[in-house]
CSV table of C-alpha atoms in Angstrom, one decimal:
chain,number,residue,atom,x,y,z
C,7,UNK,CA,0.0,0.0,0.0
C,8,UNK,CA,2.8,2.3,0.8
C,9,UNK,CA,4.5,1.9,-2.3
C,10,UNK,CA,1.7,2.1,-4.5
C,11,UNK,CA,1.1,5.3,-2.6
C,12,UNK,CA,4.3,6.9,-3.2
C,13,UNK,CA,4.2,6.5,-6.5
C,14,UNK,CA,1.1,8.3,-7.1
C,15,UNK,CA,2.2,11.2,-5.0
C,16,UNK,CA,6.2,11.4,-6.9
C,17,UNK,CA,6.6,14.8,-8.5
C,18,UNK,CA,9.1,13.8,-11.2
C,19,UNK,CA,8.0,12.0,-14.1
C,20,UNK,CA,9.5,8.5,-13.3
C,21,UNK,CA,9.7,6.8,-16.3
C,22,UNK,CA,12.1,9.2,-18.5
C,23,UNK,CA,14.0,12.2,-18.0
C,24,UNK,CA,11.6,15.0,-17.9
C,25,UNK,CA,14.8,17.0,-19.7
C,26,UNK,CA,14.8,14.7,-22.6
C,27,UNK,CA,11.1,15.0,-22.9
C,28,UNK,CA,11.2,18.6,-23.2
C,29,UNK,CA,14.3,18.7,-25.5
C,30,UNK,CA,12.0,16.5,-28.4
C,31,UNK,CA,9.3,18.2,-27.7
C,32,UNK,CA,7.5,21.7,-27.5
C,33,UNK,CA,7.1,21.6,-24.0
C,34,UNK,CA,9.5,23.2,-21.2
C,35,UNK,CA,11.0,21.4,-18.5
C,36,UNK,CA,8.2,23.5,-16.2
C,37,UNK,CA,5.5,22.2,-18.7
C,38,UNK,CA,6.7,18.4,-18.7
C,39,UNK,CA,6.3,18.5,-14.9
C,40,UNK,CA,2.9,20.2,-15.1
C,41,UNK,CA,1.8,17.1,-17.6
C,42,UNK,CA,3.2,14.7,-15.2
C,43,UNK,CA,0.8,16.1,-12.4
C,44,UNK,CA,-2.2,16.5,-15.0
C,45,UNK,CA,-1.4,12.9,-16.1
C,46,UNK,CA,-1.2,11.5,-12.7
C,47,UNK,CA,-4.5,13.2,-12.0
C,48,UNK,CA,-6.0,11.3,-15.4
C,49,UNK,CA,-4.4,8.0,-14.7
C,50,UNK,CA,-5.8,7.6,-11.1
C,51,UNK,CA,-9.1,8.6,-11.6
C,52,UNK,CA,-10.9,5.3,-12.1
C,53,UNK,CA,-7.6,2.2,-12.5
C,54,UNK,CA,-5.1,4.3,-9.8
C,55,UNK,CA,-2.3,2.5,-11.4
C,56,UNK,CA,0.0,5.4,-12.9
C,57,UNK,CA,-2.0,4.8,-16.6
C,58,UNK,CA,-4.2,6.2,-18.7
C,59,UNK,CA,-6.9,3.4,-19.7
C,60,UNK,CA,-9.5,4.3,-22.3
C,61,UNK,CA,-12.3,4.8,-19.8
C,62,UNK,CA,-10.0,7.6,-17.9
C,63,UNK,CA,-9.3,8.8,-21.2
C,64,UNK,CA,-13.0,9.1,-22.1
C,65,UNK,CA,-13.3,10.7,-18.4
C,66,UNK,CA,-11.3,13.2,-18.9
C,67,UNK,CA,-12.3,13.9,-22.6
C,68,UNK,CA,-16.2,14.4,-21.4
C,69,UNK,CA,-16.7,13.8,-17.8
C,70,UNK,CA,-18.3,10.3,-18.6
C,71,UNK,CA,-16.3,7.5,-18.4
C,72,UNK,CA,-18.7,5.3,-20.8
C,73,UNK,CA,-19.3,7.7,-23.3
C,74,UNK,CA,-18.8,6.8,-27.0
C,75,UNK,CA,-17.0,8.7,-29.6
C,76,UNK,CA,-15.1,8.0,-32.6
C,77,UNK,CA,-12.8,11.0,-32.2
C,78,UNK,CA,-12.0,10.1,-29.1
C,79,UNK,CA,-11.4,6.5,-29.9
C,80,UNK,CA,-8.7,7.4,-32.7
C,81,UNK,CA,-7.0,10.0,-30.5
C,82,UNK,CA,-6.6,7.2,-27.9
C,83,UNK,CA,-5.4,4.7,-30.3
C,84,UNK,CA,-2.6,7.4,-31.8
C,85,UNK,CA,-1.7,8.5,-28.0
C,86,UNK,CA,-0.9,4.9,-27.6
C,87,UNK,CA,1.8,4.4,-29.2
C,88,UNK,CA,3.4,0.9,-28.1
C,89,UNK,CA,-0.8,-0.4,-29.3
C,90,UNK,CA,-0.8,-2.1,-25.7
C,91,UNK,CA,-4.4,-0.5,-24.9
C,92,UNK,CA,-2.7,2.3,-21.8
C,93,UNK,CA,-1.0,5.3,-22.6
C,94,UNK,CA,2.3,5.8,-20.3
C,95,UNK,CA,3.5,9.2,-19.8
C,96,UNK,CA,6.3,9.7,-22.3
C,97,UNK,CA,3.2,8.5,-24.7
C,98,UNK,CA,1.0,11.2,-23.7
C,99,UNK,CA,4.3,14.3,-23.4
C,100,UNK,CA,5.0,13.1,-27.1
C,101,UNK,CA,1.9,13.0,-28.5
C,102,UNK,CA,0.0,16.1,-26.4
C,103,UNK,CA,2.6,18.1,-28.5
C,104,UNK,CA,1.0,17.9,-31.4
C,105,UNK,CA,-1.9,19.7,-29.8
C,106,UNK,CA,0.6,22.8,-28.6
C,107,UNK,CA,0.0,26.2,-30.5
C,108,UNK,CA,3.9,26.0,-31.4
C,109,UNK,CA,4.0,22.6,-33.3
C,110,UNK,CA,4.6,23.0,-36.7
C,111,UNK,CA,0.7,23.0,-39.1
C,112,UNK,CA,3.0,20.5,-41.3
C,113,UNK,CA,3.3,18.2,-37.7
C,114,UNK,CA,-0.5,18.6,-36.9
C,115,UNK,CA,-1.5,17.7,-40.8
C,116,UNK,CA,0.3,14.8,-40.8
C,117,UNK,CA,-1.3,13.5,-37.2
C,118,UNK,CA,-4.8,14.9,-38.5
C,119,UNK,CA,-4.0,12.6,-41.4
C,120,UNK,CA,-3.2,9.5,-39.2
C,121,UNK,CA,-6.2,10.4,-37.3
C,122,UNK,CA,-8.9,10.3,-40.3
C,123,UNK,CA,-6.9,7.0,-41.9
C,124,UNK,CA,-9.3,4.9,-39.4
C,125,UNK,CA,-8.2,1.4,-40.9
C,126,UNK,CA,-4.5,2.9,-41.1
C,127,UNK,CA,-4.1,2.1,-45.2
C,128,UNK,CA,-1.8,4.8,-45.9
C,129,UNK,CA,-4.6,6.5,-47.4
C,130,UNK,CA,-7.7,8.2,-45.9
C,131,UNK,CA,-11.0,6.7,-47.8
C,132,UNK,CA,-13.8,8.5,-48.7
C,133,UNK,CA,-16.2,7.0,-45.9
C,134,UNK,CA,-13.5,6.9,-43.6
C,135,UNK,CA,-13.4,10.9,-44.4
C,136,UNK,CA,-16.9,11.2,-43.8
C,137,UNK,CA,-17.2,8.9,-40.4
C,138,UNK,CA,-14.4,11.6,-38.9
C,139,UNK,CA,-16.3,14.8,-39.9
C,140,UNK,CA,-19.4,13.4,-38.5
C,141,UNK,CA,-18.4,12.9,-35.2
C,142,UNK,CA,-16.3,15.8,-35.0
C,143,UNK,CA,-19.4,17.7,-36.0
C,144,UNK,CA,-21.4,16.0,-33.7
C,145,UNK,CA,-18.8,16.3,-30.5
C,146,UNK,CA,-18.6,20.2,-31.5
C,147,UNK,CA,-22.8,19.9,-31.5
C,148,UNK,CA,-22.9,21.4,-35.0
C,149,UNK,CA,-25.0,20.4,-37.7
C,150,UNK,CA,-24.0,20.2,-41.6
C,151,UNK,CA,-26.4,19.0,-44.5
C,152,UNK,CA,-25.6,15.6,-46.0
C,153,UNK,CA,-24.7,17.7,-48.9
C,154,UNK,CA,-22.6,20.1,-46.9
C,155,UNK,CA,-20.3,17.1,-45.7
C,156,UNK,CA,-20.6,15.6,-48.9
C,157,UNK,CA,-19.0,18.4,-50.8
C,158,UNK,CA,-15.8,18.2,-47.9
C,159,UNK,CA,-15.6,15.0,-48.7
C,160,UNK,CA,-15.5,15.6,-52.5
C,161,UNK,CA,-12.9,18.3,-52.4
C,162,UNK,CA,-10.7,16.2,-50.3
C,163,UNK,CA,-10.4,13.7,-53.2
C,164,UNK,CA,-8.9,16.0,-55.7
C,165,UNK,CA,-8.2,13.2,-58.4
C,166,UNK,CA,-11.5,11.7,-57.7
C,167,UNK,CA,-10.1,8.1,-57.2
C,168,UNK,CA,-12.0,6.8,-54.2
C,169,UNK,CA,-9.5,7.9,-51.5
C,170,UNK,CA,-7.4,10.7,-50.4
C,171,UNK,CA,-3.1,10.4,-50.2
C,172,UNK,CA,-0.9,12.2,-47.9
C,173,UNK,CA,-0.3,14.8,-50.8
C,174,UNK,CA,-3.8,15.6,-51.4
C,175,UNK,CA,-4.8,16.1,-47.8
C,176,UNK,CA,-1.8,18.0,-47.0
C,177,UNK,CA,-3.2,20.5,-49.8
C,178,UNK,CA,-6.4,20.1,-48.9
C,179,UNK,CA,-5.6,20.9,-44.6
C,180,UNK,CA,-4.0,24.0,-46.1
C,181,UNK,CA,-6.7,25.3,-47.8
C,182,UNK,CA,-8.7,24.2,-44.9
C,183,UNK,CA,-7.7,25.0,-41.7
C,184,UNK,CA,-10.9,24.9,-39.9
C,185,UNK,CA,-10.5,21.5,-40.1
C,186,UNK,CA,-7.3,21.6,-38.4
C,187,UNK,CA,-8.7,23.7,-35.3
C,188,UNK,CA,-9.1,20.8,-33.0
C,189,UNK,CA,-5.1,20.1,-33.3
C,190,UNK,CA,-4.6,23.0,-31.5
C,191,UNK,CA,-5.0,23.5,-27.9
C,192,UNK,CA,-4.3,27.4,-26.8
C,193,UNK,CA,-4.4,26.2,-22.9
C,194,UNK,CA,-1.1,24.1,-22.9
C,195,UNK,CA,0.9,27.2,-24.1
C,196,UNK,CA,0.0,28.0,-20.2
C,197,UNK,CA,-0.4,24.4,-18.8
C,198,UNK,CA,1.6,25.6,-15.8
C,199,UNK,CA,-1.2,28.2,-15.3
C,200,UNK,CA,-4.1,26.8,-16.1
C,201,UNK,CA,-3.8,23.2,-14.6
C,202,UNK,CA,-5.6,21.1,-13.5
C,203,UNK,CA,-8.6,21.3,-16.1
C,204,UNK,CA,-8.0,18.5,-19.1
C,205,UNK,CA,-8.2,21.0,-22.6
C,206,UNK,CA,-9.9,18.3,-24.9
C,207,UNK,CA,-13.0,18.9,-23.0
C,208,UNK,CA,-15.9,19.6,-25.1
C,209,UNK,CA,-17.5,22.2,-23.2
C,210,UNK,CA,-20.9,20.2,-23.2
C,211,UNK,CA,-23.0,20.4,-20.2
C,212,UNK,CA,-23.3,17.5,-18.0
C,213,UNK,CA,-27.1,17.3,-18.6
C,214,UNK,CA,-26.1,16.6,-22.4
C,215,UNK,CA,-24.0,13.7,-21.6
């Protein structure tokens, strides 16, 4: 019980050099330590073992630990980067970053494209397209015509082949950064500040989960 205990309560990140973190990262040593205490927070709010499982995840994402969302499923999935269904915290440093106001748009395209690639092809299919922009929509509560999303879909596909390849939706991100707005998260550029809150937060009222 003790030991357990002071684990939860350590204030260095104990699994990698906080300094090493920051260096291949965006964050500063004084942000890497803030993440460690907001990642501690996540990963003992439901398991209390030091990781972040999907339920936490979902948790922290809307207050509602059951909730179901395919956005949040595929951020999970990327944040977990050794695939073994928990997300340490040099996982969750490395790929938070992407979400930081100073992370190259050529970094956050390329994530946004691994993000949309739901059967991870190499290519993002035209339904797979689709899926994405209907549950961002939805998570964001706004409301396109089937037309509306439709037409994203069809200028995404710019040779009109079935499916759209890194080249295409790197032009078509450009063109489009609305679609790109949800890679960026304007709190962690004051994460020491503005702790404890968790950023990918809706902003839905309880009473609509």
């Amino acid at each position: 019980m003790g030991c357990v205990s002071s684990k939860q309560f350590r204030r260095a990140p104990p699994h990698e050099d906080a300094a090493l973190l920051a260096k291949e990262t965006t964050f500063s040593l004084n942000e890497v330590e803030a993440l460690y205490e907001l990642f501690k927070k996540i990963s003992y709010s439901i398991f209390k073992d030091g990781l972040i499982h999907k339920e936490e995840f979902q948790l922290a994402l809307f207050r509602n630990s059951n909730r179901k969302n395919l956005f949040a499923d595929r951020i999970f999935d990327l944040f977990d980067l050794k695939r073994n269904g928990v997300i340490e915290f040099e996982e969750f440093v490395r790929s938070l970053h992407i979400f930081h106001p100073d992370t190259p748009m050529a970094d956050k395209i390329a994530f946004a494209f691994r993000l949309y690639d739901l059967r991870g092809t190499g290519s993002i299919e035209r339904e797979e397209l689709k899926e994405m922009v209907l549950a961002i929509l939805n998570e964001s509560d706004l409301l396109l015509s089937d037309d509306a999303v439709q037409q994203i879909v069809d200028q995404a596909d710019l040779n009109s082949d079935g499916r759209i390849d890194p080249d295409e939706w790197k032009e078509f991100a450009s063109k489009n950064p609305a679609l790109l707005k949800n890679m960026t998260l304007p709190y962690l550029k004051d994460i020491t500040m503005s702790f404890p809150s968790f950023v990918v937060y809706s902003g839905a009222g309880d009473e609509e989960l």
